[in-house]
Coordinates of C-alpha atoms in Angstrom, one line a residue:
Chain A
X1 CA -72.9 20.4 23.9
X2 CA -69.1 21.7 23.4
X3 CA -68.1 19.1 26.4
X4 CA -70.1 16.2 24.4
X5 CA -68.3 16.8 21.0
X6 CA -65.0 17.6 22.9
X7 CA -65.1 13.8 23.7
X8 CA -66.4 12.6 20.8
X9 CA -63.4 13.8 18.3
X10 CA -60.5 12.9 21.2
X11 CA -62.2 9.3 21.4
X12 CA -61.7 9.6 17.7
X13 CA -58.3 10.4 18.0
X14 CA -57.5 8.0 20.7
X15 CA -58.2 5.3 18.5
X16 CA -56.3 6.1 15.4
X17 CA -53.5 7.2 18.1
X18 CA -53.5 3.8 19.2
X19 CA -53.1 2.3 15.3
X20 CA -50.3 4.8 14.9
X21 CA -48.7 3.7 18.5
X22 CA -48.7 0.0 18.0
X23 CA -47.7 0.0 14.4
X24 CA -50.9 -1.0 13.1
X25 CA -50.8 2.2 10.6
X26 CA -46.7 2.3 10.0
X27 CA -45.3 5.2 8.6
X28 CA -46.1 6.0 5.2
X29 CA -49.6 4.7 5.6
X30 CA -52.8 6.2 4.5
X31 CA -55.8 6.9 7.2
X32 CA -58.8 6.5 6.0
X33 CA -60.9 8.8 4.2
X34 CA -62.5 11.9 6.3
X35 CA -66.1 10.4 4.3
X36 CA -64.9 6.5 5.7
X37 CA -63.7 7.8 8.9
X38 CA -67.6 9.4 9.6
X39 CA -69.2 6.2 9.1
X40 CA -66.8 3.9 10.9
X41 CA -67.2 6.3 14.0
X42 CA -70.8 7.3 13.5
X43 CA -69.8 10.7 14.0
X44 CA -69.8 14.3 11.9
X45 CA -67.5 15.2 9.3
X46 CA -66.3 18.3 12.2
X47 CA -65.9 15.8 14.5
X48 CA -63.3 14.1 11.9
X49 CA -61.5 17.2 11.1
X50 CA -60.4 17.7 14.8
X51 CA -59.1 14.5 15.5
X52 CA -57.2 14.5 12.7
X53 CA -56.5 18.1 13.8
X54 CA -54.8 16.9 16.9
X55 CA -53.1 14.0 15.4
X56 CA -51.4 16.8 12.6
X57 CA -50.9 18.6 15.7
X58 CA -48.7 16.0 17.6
X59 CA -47.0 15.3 14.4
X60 CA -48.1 11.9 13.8
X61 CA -49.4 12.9 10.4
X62 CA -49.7 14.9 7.2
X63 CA -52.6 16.3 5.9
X64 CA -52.6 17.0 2.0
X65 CA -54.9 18.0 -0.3
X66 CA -53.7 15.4 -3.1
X67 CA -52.5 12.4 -0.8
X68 CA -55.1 12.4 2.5
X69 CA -53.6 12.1 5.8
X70 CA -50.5 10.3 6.1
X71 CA -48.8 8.4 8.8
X72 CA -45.4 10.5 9.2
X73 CA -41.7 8.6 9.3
X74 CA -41.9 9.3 13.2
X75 CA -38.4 8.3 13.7
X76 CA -36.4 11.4 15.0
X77 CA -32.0 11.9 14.4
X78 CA -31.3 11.0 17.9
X79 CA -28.8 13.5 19.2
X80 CA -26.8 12.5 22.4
X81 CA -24.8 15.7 23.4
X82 CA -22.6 13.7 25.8
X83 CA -21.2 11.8 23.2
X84 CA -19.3 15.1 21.8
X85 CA -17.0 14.9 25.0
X86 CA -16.0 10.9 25.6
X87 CA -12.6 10.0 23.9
X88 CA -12.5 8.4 20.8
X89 CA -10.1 5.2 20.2
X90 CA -8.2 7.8 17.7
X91 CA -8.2 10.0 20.3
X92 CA -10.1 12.7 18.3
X93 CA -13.4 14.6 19.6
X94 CA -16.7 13.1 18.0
X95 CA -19.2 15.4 16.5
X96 CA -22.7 14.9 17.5
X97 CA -24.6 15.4 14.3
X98 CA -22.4 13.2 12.2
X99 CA -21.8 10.2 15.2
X100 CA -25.7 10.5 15.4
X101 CA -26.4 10.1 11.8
X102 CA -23.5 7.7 10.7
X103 CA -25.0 5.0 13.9
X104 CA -28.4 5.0 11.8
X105 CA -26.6 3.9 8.4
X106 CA -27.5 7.4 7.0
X107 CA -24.9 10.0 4.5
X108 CA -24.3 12.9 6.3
X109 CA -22.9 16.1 4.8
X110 CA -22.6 19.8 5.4
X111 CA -21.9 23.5 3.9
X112 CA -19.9 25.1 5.6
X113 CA -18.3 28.8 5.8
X114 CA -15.9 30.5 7.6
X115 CA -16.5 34.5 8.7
X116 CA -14.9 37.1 11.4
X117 CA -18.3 38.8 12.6
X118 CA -19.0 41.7 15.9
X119 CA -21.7 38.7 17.3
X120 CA -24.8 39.7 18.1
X121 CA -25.1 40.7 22.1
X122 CA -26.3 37.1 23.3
X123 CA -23.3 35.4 21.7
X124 CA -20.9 38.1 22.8
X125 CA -22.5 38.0 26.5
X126 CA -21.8 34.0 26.5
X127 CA -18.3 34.1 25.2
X128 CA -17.4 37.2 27.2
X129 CA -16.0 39.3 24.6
X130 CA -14.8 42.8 25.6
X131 CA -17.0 45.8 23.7
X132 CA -16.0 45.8 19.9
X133 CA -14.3 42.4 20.1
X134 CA -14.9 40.2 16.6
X135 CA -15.3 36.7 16.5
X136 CA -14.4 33.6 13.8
X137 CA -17.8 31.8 13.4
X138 CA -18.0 28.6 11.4
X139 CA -21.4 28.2 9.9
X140 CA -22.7 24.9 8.8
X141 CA -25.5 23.8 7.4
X142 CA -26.1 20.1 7.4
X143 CA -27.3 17.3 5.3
X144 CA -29.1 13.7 6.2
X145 CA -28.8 11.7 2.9
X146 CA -28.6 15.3 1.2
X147 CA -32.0 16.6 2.8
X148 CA -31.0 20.1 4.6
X149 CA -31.5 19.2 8.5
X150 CA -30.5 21.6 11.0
X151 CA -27.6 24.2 11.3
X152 CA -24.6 24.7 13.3
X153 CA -22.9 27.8 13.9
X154 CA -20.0 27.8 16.2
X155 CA -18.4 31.1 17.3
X156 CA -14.8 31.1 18.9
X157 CA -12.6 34.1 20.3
X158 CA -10.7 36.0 17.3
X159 CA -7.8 36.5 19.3
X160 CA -7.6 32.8 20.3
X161 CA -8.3 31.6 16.9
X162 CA -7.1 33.8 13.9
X163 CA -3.9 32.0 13.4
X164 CA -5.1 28.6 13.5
X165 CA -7.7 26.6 11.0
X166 CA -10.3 27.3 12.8
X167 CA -10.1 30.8 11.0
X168 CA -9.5 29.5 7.7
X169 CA -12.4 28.6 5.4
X170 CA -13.3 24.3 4.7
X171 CA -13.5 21.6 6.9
X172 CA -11.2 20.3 9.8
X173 CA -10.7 16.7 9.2
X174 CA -10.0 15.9 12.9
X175 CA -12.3 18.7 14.7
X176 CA -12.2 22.6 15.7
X177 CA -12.5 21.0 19.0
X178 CA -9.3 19.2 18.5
X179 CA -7.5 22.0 17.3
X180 CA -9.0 24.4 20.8
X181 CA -7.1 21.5 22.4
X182 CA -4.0 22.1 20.5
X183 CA -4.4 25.7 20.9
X184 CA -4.0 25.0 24.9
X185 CA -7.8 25.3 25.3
X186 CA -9.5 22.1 25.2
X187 CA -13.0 22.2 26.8
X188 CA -13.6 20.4 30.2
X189 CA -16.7 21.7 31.1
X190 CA -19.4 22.3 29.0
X191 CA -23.1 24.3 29.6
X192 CA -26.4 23.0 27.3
X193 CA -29.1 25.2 26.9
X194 CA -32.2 23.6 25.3
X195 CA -35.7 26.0 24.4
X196 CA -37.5 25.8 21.4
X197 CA -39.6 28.5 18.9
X198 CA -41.0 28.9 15.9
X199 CA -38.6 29.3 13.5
X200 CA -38.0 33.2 11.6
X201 CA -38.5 33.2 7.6
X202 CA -34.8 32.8 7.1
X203 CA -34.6 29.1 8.8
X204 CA -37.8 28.5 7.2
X205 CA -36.3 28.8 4.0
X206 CA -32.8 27.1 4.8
X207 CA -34.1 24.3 6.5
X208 CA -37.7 23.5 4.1
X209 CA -40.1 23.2 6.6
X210 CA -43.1 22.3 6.8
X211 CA -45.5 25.4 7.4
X212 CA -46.0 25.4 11.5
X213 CA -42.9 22.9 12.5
X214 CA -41.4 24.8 15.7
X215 CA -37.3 24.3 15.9
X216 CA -35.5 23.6 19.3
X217 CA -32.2 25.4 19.8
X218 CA -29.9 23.7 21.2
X219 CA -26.8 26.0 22.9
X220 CA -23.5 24.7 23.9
X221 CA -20.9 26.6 25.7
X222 CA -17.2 25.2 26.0
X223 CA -15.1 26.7 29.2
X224 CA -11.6 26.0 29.0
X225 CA -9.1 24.7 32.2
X226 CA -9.2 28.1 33.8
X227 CA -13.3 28.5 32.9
X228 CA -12.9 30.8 30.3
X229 CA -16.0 30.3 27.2
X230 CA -13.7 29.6 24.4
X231 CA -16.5 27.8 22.1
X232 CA -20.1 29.0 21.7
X233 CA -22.5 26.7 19.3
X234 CA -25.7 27.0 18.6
X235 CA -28.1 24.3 16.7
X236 CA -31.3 25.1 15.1
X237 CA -32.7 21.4 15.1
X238 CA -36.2 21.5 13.5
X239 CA -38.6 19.6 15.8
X240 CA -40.2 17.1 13.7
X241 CA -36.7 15.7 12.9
X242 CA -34.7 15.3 16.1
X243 CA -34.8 13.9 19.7
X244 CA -31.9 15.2 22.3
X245 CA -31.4 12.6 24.9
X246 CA -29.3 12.8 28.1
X247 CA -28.8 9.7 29.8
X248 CA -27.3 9.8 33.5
X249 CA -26.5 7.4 35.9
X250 CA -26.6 7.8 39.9
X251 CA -23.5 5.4 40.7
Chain B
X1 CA -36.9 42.9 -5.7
X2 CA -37.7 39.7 -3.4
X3 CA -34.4 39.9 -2.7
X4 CA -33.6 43.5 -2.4
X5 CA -36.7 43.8 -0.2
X6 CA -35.7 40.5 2.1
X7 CA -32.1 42.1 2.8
X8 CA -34.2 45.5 4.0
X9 CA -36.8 43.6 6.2
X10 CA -34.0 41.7 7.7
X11 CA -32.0 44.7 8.4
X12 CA -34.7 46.5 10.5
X13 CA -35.3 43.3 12.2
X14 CA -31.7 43.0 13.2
X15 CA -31.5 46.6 14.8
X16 CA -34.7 46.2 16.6
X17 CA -32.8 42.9 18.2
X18 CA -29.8 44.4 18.7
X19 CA -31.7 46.9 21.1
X20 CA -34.0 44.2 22.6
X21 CA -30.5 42.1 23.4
X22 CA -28.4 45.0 24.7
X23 CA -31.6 46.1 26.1
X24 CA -32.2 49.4 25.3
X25 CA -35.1 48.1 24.9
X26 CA -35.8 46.1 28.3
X27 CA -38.8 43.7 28.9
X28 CA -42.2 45.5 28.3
X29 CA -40.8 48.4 26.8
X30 CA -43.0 49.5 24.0
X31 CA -41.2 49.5 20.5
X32 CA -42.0 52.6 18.3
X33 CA -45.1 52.6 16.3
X34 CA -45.1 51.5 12.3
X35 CA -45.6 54.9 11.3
X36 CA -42.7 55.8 12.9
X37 CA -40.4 52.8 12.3
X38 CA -42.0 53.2 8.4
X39 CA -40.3 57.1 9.1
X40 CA -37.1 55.7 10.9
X41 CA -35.9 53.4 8.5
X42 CA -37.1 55.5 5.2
X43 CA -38.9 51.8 4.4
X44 CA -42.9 50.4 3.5
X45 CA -45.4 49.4 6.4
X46 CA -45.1 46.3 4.8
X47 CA -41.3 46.1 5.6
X48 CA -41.6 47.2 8.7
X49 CA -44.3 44.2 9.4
X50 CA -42.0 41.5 8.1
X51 CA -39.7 43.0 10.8
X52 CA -41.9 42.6 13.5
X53 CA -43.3 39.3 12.2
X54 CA -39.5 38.2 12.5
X55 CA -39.5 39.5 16.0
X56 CA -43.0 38.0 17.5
X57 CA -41.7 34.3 15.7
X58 CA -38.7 34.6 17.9
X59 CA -40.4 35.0 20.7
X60 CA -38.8 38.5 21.4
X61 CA -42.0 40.5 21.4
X62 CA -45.6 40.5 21.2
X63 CA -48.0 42.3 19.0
X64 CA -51.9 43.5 20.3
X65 CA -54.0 45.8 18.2
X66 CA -54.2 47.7 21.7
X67 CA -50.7 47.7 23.4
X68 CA -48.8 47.8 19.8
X69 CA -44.9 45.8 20.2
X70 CA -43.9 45.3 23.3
X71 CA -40.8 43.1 24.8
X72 CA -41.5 40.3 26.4
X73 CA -40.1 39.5 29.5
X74 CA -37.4 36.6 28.1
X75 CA -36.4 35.3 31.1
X76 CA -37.7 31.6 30.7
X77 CA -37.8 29.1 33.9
X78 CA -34.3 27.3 34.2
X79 CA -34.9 23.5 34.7
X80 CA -32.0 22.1 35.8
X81 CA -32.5 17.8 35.2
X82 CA -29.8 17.0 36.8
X83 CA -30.7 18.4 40.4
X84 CA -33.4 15.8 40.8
X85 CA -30.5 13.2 41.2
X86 CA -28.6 15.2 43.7
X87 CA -29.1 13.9 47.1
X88 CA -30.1 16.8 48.9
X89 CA -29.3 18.1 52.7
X90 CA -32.3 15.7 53.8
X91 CA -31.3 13.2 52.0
X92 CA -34.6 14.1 50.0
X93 CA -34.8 14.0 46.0
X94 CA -35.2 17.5 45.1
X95 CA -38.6 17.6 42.8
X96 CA -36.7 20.2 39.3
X97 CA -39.5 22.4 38.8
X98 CA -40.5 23.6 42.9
X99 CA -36.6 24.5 43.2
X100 CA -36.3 25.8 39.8
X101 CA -39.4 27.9 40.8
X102 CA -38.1 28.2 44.8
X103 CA -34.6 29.8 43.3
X104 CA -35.9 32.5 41.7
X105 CA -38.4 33.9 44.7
X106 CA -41.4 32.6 43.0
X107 CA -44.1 30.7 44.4
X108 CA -44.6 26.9 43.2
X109 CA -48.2 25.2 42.9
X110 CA -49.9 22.3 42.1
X111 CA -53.1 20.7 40.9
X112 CA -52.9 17.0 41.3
X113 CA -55.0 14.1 40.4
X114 CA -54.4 10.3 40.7
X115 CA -55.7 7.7 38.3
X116 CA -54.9 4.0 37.7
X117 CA -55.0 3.9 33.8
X118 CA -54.0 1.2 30.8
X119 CA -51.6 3.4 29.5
X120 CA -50.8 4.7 25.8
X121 CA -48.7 1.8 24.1
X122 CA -45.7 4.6 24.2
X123 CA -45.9 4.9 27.4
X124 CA -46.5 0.9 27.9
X125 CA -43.5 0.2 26.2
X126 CA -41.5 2.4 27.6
X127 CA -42.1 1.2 31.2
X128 CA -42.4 -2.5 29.7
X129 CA -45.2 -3.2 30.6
X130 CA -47.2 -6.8 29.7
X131 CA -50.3 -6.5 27.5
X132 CA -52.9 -5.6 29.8
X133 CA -50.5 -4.4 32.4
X134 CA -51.6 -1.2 34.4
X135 CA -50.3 1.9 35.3
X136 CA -50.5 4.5 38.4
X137 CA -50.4 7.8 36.7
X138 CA -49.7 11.4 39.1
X139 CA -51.5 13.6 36.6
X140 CA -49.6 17.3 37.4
X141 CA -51.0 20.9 36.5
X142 CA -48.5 22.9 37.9
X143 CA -48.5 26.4 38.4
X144 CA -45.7 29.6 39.2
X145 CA -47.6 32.8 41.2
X146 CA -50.9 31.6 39.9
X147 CA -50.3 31.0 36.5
X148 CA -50.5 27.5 34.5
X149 CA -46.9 26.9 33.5
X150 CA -46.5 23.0 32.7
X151 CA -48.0 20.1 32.8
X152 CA -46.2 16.6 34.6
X153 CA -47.5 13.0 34.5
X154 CA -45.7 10.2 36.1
X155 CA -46.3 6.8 35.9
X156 CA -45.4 3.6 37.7
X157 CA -46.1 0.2 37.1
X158 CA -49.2 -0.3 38.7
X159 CA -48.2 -3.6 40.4
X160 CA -45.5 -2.0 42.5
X161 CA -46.8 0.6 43.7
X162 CA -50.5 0.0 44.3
X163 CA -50.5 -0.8 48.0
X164 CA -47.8 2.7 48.5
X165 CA -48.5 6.1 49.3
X166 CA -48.2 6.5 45.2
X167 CA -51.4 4.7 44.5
X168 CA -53.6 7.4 47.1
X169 CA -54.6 10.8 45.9
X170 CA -53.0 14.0 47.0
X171 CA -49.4 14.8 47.4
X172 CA -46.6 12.9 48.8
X173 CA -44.0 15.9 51.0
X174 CA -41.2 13.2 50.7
X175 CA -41.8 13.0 47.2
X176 CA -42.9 9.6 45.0
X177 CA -39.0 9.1 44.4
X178 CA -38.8 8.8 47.3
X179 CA -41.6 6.0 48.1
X180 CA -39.5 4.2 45.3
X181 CA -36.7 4.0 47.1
X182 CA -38.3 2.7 50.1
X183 CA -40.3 0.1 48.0
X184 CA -36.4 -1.3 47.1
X185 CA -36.7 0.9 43.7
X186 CA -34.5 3.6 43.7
X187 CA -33.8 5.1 40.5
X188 CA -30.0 4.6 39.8
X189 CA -29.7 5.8 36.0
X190 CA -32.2 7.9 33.8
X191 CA -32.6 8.5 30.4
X192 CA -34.4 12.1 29.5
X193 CA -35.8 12.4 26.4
X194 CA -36.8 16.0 24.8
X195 CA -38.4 17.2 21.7
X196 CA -40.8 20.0 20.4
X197 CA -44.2 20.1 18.6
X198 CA -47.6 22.1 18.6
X199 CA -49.5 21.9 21.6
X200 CA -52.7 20.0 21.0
X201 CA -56.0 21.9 21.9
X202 CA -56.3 20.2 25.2
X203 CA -52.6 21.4 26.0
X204 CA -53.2 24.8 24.9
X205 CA -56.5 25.5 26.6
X206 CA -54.8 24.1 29.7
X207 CA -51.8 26.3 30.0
X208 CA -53.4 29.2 28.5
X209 CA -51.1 29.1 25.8
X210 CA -50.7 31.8 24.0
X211 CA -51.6 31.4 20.0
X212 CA -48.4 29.4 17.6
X213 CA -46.7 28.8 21.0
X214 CA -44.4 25.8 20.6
X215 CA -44.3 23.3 23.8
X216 CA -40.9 20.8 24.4
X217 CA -41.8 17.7 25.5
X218 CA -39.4 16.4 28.1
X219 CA -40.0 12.6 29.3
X220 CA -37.7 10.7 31.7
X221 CA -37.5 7.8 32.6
X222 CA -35.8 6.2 35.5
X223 CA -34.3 2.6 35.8
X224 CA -33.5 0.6 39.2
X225 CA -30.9 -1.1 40.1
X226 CA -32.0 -4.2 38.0
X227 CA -32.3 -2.0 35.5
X228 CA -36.6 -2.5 35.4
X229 CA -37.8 1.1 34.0
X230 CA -39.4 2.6 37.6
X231 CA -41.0 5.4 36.5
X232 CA -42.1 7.3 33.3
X233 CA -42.2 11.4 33.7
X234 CA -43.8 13.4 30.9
X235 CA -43.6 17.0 31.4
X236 CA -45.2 19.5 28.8
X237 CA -42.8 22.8 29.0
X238 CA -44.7 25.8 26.8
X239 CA -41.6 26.9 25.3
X240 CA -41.7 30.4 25.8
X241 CA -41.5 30.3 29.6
X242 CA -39.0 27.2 29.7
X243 CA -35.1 26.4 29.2
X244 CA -33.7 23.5 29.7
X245 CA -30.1 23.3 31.2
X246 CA -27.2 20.2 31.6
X247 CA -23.9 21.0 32.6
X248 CA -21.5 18.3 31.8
X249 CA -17.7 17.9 33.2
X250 CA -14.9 16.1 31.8
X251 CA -13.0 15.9 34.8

């Protein structure tokens, strides 16, 4: 009996997958009713509730009480972390988040502040700091069309950094990337980490998500000429609302 | 109060972290009871549970009515993408899981299956398929000592490969890149895709996931020299046993 239904509700869910896939149900539309859904299918109204499970699941829609199920805007920020490191006409550093958003026609914006913390071990560890040594983190926290998206907290060296802008609270017009460069530590090699978890109450909170949307975390470590860490950034990207993509060619 | 209490449940979470990251608290150490953290910390069982809820949702510990709060073991799997292009002693494409798993001493497995299959239309239109078109699909459970780890499904455009070693059950010891090449298909460029979602109930059952376990989805696809999409790789990564790493170099 359990292997029967099993196949029932994903044949169910096959075929409104297939809607969703080939645009027949666009984003923003409404599925039919749980009470439509039984008849058109010939099945149960438990049979209904997990295929729509698995389609809420995969995050192809919403379920609310008020509006049914939805057809989610399935169109992710695409990030492309390589883009950070190719030269710019101007010459200055591109940052991923704002290149990404900008190329889709969309505003983005940040908070940002400026603090000397003792990091916690895993960000000390990657930088290399000696026992007791601080470092200058700049904290964003960014905006798509002034919806809170995903943060950015970059932690550099004190000692490296505390007589430079990077210290010093507000924006850097041309990059804290730029100004490692000027500081005789531009970054030629660069590590990405990418895992992903659910997120704790805090980035909940910051970020509005949805109840049960896991985050990816996306590291970046900077090593200078002589393969020192000099820039350690982490991204909390939540997963419903961004893609990383590498592309890499052979030749 | 909400705030007064948030600040307290977040400082009892941050020294429990800051012993599981230096660890003093090493994987599968059990962390003291709630009646004594409750002691400890002079605060509520109800603090003390936020702080551990913070803990599990980072994926820094588990929780069982019988074993209490125990580390977990954080080392994740280190795929490396980037190693599959490398051309190896052999000449051979490296396959990123078995030497992921092969470098750290462990012991790589697989469950295979082979099915000729009209794909999903994401997968259709990301090989570029023609309405109707066909697809091989290498359907991969693959395991580390024993366990389920991740799942990997590749397809090709049925067309070119149907009459290769592809097309016939079991596995291929040169490796399906490989047949590619010989068919006059090598992969020159990729593009690798990754995101994060819920498992659906099919996923989770199959990897023995454990319960509000994120997985990353990481898909790649691989262009020839023509630049005709090859081959579409899904790979399902639970994210608490997986990291993803890119190393990039501006020289």
């Amino acid at each position: 009996m359990k292997v029967a239904r099993s196949v029932l509700y994903q044949q169910v869910a096959a075929e409104l997958r297939r809607a969703i896939y080939s645009g027949v149900l666009g984003p923003g539309s409404q599925l039919p009713t749980e009470a439509q859904l039984m008849e058109d299918h010939g099945v149960s109204r438990n049979t209904v509730r997990l295929a729509l499970g698995e389609l809420v699941n995969e995050g192809l829609v919403t379920r609310t009480p008020r509006r049914g199920t939805v057809v989610r805007d399935r169109r992710p920020l695409l990030i492309y972390p390589q883009r950070e490191l190719e030269p710019q006409p101007t010459g200055e550093l591109r940052e991923a988040f704002a290149y990404a958003v900008a190329q889709e026609g969309r505003a983005p914006s940040q908070y940002i502040e400026v603090l000397t913390v003792s990091p916690v071990e895993e960000i000390a560890s990657r930088l290399e700091l000696a026992d007791g040594e601080l470092a200058v983190v700049r904290r964003r926290l960014r905006f798509v069309d002034g919806q809170p998206y995903n943060t950015n907290d970059s932690y550099f060296p004190r000692d490296m950094v505390a007589d430079s802008e990077i210290a010093r609270p507000g924006d850097i017009a041309r990059g804290a990337n730029r100004v490692l460069e000027e500081l005789g530590h531009a970054q030629i090699r660069v590590v990405d980490d990418i895992w992903a978890r659910m997120p704790n109450q805090e980035e909940a909170e910051r970020l509005q998500l949805e109840l049960g949307t896991p985050v990816m975390v996306y590291v970046r470590v900077g090593f200078d000429g002589a393969d020192m860490p000099v820039r350690v950034a982490v991204s909390v990207l939540p997963a419903d609302k961004h893609l990383i993509r590498y592309e890499l060619d052979r030749r």
